[in-house]
CSV table of C-alpha atoms in Angstrom, one decimal:
chain,number,residue,atom,x,y,z
A,1,MET,CA,10.1,15.7,-31.0
A,2,TYR,CA,7.2,14.1,-29.0
A,3,PRO,CA,5.0,11.4,-30.6
A,4,LYS,CA,1.7,12.5,-32.1
A,5,LEU,CA,-0.2,9.3,-32.7
A,6,LEU,CA,-1.6,6.5,-30.5
A,7,HIS,CA,-1.5,3.3,-32.4
A,8,GLU,CA,-4.3,0.7,-32.8
A,9,GLY,CA,-3.2,-2.1,-30.6
A,10,ALA,CA,-0.9,0.0,-28.4
A,11,ILE,CA,-0.3,-1.5,-25.0
A,12,LEU,CA,-0.6,0.7,-21.9
A,13,VAL,CA,1.1,-0.5,-18.6
A,14,ALA,CA,0.7,1.6,-15.4
A,15,ASP,CA,2.2,1.4,-12.0
A,16,SER,CA,4.0,-2.0,-12.2
A,17,HIS,CA,6.3,-1.0,-9.3
A,18,CYS,CA,9.1,-3.3,-10.4
A,19,ALA,CA,11.4,-4.3,-7.6
A,20,ALA,CA,13.6,-7.2,-6.5
A,21,TRP,CA,10.6,-8.8,-4.8
A,22,ARG,CA,8.1,-7.9,-7.6
A,23,THR,CA,9.4,-9.0,-11.0
A,24,SER,CA,6.3,-9.7,-13.1
A,25,PHE,CA,7.0,-6.5,-15.1
A,26,ILE,CA,10.3,-8.0,-16.2
A,27,ASP,CA,8.5,-11.2,-17.2
A,28,PHE,CA,6.0,-9.1,-19.2
A,29,LEU,CA,8.8,-7.2,-21.0
A,30,GLY,CA,10.5,-10.6,-21.8
A,31,ALA,CA,7.2,-11.8,-23.3
A,32,LEU,CA,7.2,-8.7,-25.6
A,33,GLU,CA,10.8,-9.3,-26.6
A,34,ARG,CA,10.2,-13.0,-27.4
A,35,GLY,CA,7.1,-12.0,-29.4
A,36,ASP,CA,4.6,-13.8,-27.2
A,37,ILE,CA,2.8,-10.5,-26.9
A,38,HIS,CA,2.7,-8.3,-30.0
A,39,THR,CA,2.4,-4.5,-30.3
A,40,THR,CA,4.0,-1.7,-32.3
A,41,GLN,CA,3.7,0.8,-29.4
A,42,LEU,CA,4.3,0.4,-25.7
A,43,VAL,CA,3.2,3.2,-23.4
A,44,LEU,CA,4.5,3.0,-19.8
A,45,MET,CA,2.3,5.2,-17.7
A,46,GLY,CA,4.8,5.8,-14.8
A,47,ASP,CA,5.8,4.2,-11.5
A,48,ASN,CA,6.8,1.2,-13.5
A,49,PHE,CA,9.7,0.9,-11.1
A,50,ASP,CA,9.5,1.2,-7.3
A,51,LEU,CA,12.7,3.3,-7.3
A,52,LEU,CA,14.5,4.4,-10.5
A,53,PHE,CA,16.1,7.9,-10.3
A,54,GLY,CA,18.4,8.7,-13.2
A,55,PRO,CA,21.2,10.4,-11.2
A,56,VAL,CA,21.1,7.8,-8.3
A,57,ALA,CA,23.5,5.0,-8.9
A,58,GLN,CA,22.1,2.3,-6.7
A,59,THR,CA,18.7,2.5,-8.4
A,60,LEU,CA,20.4,2.0,-11.7
A,61,ARG,CA,22.4,-1.0,-10.5
A,62,GLU,CA,19.4,-2.7,-9.0
A,63,ASN,CA,17.4,-2.2,-12.2
A,64,HIS,CA,20.2,-2.8,-14.7
A,65,SER,CA,18.7,-5.8,-16.5
A,66,SER,CA,15.3,-4.1,-16.9
A,67,ILE,CA,16.9,-1.0,-18.3
A,68,GLU,CA,18.8,-3.1,-20.8
A,69,LEU,CA,15.7,-5.0,-21.7
A,70,LEU,CA,13.7,-1.8,-22.3
A,71,ASN,CA,16.5,-0.4,-24.5
A,72,ARG,CA,16.5,-3.6,-26.6
A,73,LEU,CA,12.7,-3.4,-27.0
A,74,ALA,CA,13.0,0.2,-28.1
A,75,LYS,CA,14.8,-1.1,-31.2
A,76,LYS,CA,11.7,-3.2,-32.1
A,77,MET,CA,8.8,-0.9,-31.2
A,78,GLU,CA,8.0,2.7,-30.3
A,79,ILE,CA,8.1,3.1,-26.5
A,80,ILE,CA,6.7,6.1,-24.7
A,81,TYR,CA,7.6,6.5,-21.0
A,82,LEU,CA,5.6,8.9,-18.9
A,83,GLU,CA,7.7,9.6,-15.8
A,84,GLY,CA,6.0,9.0,-12.5
A,85,ASN,CA,6.9,9.9,-8.9
A,86,HIS,CA,8.9,6.8,-8.4
A,87,ASP,CA,10.8,6.9,-11.7
A,88,PHE,CA,12.2,10.1,-13.1
A,89,ARG,CA,15.2,11.9,-14.7
A,90,LEU,CA,15.3,8.9,-17.1
A,91,ASP,CA,16.3,10.6,-20.4
A,92,SER,CA,20.0,9.5,-20.3
A,93,LEU,CA,19.0,5.9,-19.4
A,94,PHE,CA,16.7,5.4,-22.4
A,95,PRO,CA,18.1,7.2,-25.5
A,96,GLU,CA,15.7,5.6,-27.9
A,97,ILE,CA,12.6,5.9,-25.8
A,98,ASN,CA,10.3,8.9,-25.8
A,99,VAL,CA,10.6,9.9,-22.1
A,100,ILE,CA,7.9,12.4,-21.1
A,101,SER,CA,8.7,14.3,-17.9
A,102,ARG,CA,6.0,15.4,-15.4
A,103,SER,CA,6.3,19.0,-16.6
A,104,HIS,CA,5.4,17.9,-20.1
A,105,GLN,CA,2.4,15.9,-19.2
A,106,PRO,CA,-0.3,15.3,-20.3
A,107,LEU,CA,0.9,14.0,-23.6
A,108,ILE,CA,-2.0,14.5,-26.0
A,109,LEU,CA,-2.1,12.0,-28.9
A,110,SER,CA,-4.5,11.5,-31.8
A,111,TYR,CA,-6.2,8.2,-32.2
A,112,LYS,CA,-8.8,7.7,-35.0
A,113,ASN,CA,-11.1,10.7,-34.5
A,114,GLU,CA,-10.3,11.4,-30.9
A,115,ARG,CA,-7.6,13.3,-28.9
A,116,ILE,CA,-6.3,11.2,-26.0
A,117,ALA,CA,-4.5,12.8,-23.0
A,118,LEU,CA,-2.0,10.5,-21.3
A,119,LEU,CA,-0.5,11.3,-17.9
A,120,HIS,CA,0.9,9.5,-15.0
A,121,GLY,CA,-1.2,11.5,-12.5
A,122,ASP,CA,-0.9,13.5,-9.4
A,123,MET,CA,-1.2,16.8,-11.3
A,124,LYS,CA,-4.0,18.5,-9.5
A,125,VAL,CA,-2.4,18.3,-6.0
A,126,PRO,CA,-2.0,20.6,-3.0
A,127,PHE,CA,0.9,23.1,-2.9
A,128,GLY,CA,2.9,21.1,-0.4
A,129,TYR,CA,2.9,18.0,-2.5
A,130,ALA,CA,3.6,19.9,-5.7
A,131,LEU,CA,6.7,21.4,-3.9
A,132,TYR,CA,7.8,18.0,-2.8
A,133,THR,CA,7.5,16.5,-6.3
A,134,GLY,CA,9.6,19.4,-7.6
A,135,LEU,CA,12.3,19.1,-5.0
A,136,ILE,CA,12.8,15.3,-5.5
A,137,ARG,CA,13.4,15.9,-9.2
A,138,ASN,CA,15.9,18.7,-8.6
A,139,ARG,CA,19.3,17.7,-10.0
A,140,PRO,CA,21.5,19.2,-7.2
A,141,ILE,CA,19.3,17.5,-4.6
A,142,LEU,CA,19.6,14.2,-6.4
A,143,PHE,CA,23.3,14.6,-6.6
A,144,CYS,CA,23.5,15.1,-2.9
A,145,LEU,CA,21.2,12.2,-2.3
A,146,ASN,CA,23.4,9.9,-4.5
A,147,LEU,CA,26.6,11.1,-2.8
A,148,ILE,CA,25.2,10.4,0.7
A,149,ASN,CA,23.8,7.1,-0.3
A,150,GLU,CA,27.0,5.9,-1.8
A,151,LEU,CA,29.1,7.1,1.1
A,152,PHE,CA,26.9,5.4,3.7
A,153,GLU,CA,26.4,2.0,1.9
A,154,GLY,CA,22.9,2.6,0.5
A,155,VAL,CA,21.3,4.0,3.6
A,156,ILE,CA,18.8,6.2,1.8
A,157,ILE,CA,17.7,3.8,-1.0
A,158,ASN,CA,17.6,0.8,1.3
A,159,THR,CA,15.3,2.6,3.7
A,160,LEU,CA,13.0,3.7,0.9
A,161,SER,CA,13.0,0.1,-0.4
A,162,LYS,CA,11.9,-1.2,2.9
A,163,GLN,CA,9.1,1.3,3.1
A,164,MET,CA,8.0,0.5,-0.5
A,165,LYS,CA,8.0,-3.3,0.3
A,166,ARG,CA,5.5,-2.7,3.1
A,167,LYS,CA,3.2,-0.5,1.0
A,168,ASN,CA,-0.2,-1.8,-0.2
A,169,HIS,CA,-0.6,-0.7,-3.8
A,170,CYS,CA,-4.1,-2.1,-4.2
A,171,ASN,CA,-6.2,0.0,-1.8
A,172,LYS,CA,-9.6,1.3,-3.0
A,173,ILE,CA,-10.0,5.1,-2.7
A,174,ASP,CA,-13.4,6.1,-1.4
A,175,ASN,CA,-15.2,8.8,-3.4
A,176,PHE,CA,-12.5,8.6,-6.1
A,177,GLU,CA,-14.8,10.3,-8.6
A,178,SER,CA,-14.2,13.6,-6.8
A,179,ILE,CA,-10.5,13.2,-7.6
A,180,ALA,CA,-11.2,12.5,-11.2
A,181,LYS,CA,-13.4,15.5,-11.5
A,182,ARG,CA,-10.4,17.8,-10.7
A,183,HIS,CA,-9.5,17.5,-14.3
A,184,ASN,CA,-12.7,19.4,-15.3
A,185,SER,CA,-10.8,22.6,-14.4
A,186,ALA,CA,-7.6,21.7,-16.3
A,187,SER,CA,-6.8,24.2,-19.1
A,188,TRP,CA,-6.1,21.3,-21.5
A,189,ALA,CA,-9.3,19.4,-20.9
A,190,ASP,CA,-11.2,21.0,-23.8
A,191,LYS,CA,-8.4,19.9,-26.1
A,192,CYS,CA,-9.1,16.2,-25.7
A,193,ASP,CA,-11.9,13.6,-25.7
A,194,LEU,CA,-10.5,11.1,-23.3
A,195,ILE,CA,-8.1,11.3,-20.3
A,196,ILE,CA,-6.1,8.2,-19.4
A,197,GLU,CA,-4.3,8.4,-16.1
A,198,GLY,CA,-2.3,6.1,-13.8
A,199,HIS,CA,-1.0,6.8,-10.3
A,200,TYR,CA,-4.1,6.0,-8.3
A,201,HIS,CA,-4.4,2.3,-9.1
A,202,GLN,CA,-8.3,2.4,-9.2
A,203,ASN,CA,-9.3,0.9,-12.6
A,204,ARG,CA,-12.3,3.3,-12.8
A,205,ARG,CA,-14.0,5.1,-15.7
A,206,TYR,CA,-16.2,8.2,-15.5
A,207,GLU,CA,-18.0,10.6,-17.8
A,208,LEU,CA,-16.8,14.0,-16.5
A,209,ASP,CA,-18.5,17.3,-17.4
A,210,ARG,CA,-16.1,18.0,-20.2
A,211,VAL,CA,-14.3,14.8,-21.1
A,212,LYS,CA,-14.3,11.0,-20.6
A,213,TYR,CA,-11.9,9.7,-17.9
A,214,VAL,CA,-10.1,6.4,-17.3
A,215,ASN,CA,-7.9,5.6,-14.3
A,216,LEU,CA,-5.9,2.5,-15.0
A,217,GLY,CA,-5.5,-0.4,-12.7
A,218,ALA,CA,-2.0,-1.0,-11.4
A,219,PHE,CA,0.0,-3.8,-13.0
A,220,ALA,CA,1.5,-4.4,-9.6
A,221,CYS,CA,-1.9,-5.5,-8.2
A,222,ASN,CA,-3.0,-8.2,-10.7
A,223,GLU,CA,-0.7,-7.9,-13.7
A,224,ARG,CA,-3.3,-6.2,-15.9
A,225,TYR,CA,-2.4,-4.2,-19.0
A,226,TYR,CA,-4.6,-2.4,-21.6
A,227,VAL,CA,-4.8,-2.7,-25.4
A,228,VAL,CA,-6.1,0.3,-27.3
A,229,LYS,CA,-8.9,-0.5,-29.7
A,230,SER,CA,-11.9,1.3,-31.3
A,231,SER,CA,-15.5,0.5,-31.6
A,232,GLN,CA,-18.1,2.7,-33.3
A,233,ASP,CA,-15.7,5.6,-33.4
A,234,GLN,CA,-15.1,5.3,-29.7
A,235,THR,CA,-11.7,4.5,-28.1
A,236,ILE,CA,-11.9,1.5,-25.8
A,237,LEU,CA,-9.2,-0.1,-23.6
A,238,ASP,CA,-9.3,-3.9,-23.7
A,239,GLU,CA,-8.1,-5.1,-20.3
A,240,VAL,CA,-5.8,-8.1,-20.4
A,241,ILE,CA,-4.3,-10.1,-17.5
A,242,PHE,CA,-0.7,-11.3,-18.0
A,243,HIS,CA,-1.2,-14.9,-16.9
A,244,LYS,CA,1.8,-16.9,-15.6
A,245,GLU,CA,1.2,-19.6,-18.2
A,246,SER,CA,1.9,-17.0,-21.0
A,247,ARG,CA,5.4,-16.3,-19.7
């Protein structure tokens, strides 16, 4: 059963792209475990790992400590994990976490008097990209990918890791509002008051024709996360920077 409520004080973290060379997300989870940061509900908005594919063994080995840490945290708080396009097929890894696959997004939750739609992103995309995202989640394809990768000493995952290490996650997208406006035509837009989305790393807010829209900034860029609050019956996201001195 999927969760129905977004908590006051819930923490949202998007696009942390955790990897061997980018470990601030692990530090953040450690702060939650120690109680340095407090919440009853943690919402991971997808792409929280650079490469974490449930059926691909190398990605599990390389993220083993983070997987264990998240599973420990799930015993202390509710965790919702919206799968992204870098982290998917995660159900078996996180038995006590509410894992929401791309096909079940957006997740629409109630908060105070509002309905909040949460999704990783990249939903309104061209056919070619939609086909690609479907294929990379296909279990037989992932089985073959894992087999080849194990037989040839990590050739696929190591190549992908090198590409991800070179990628700039903090680019500004020109005319981003036009991308946000694609949600105006979504069949579920009338069912919610606010859309919160990751994926694009833009940290922008818009009033669309039918709904309010927030694109979250990427934790990978400056270690920002968001705390859910309300003011005058309106949902607000309080932006917080995870400073090094708080670790």
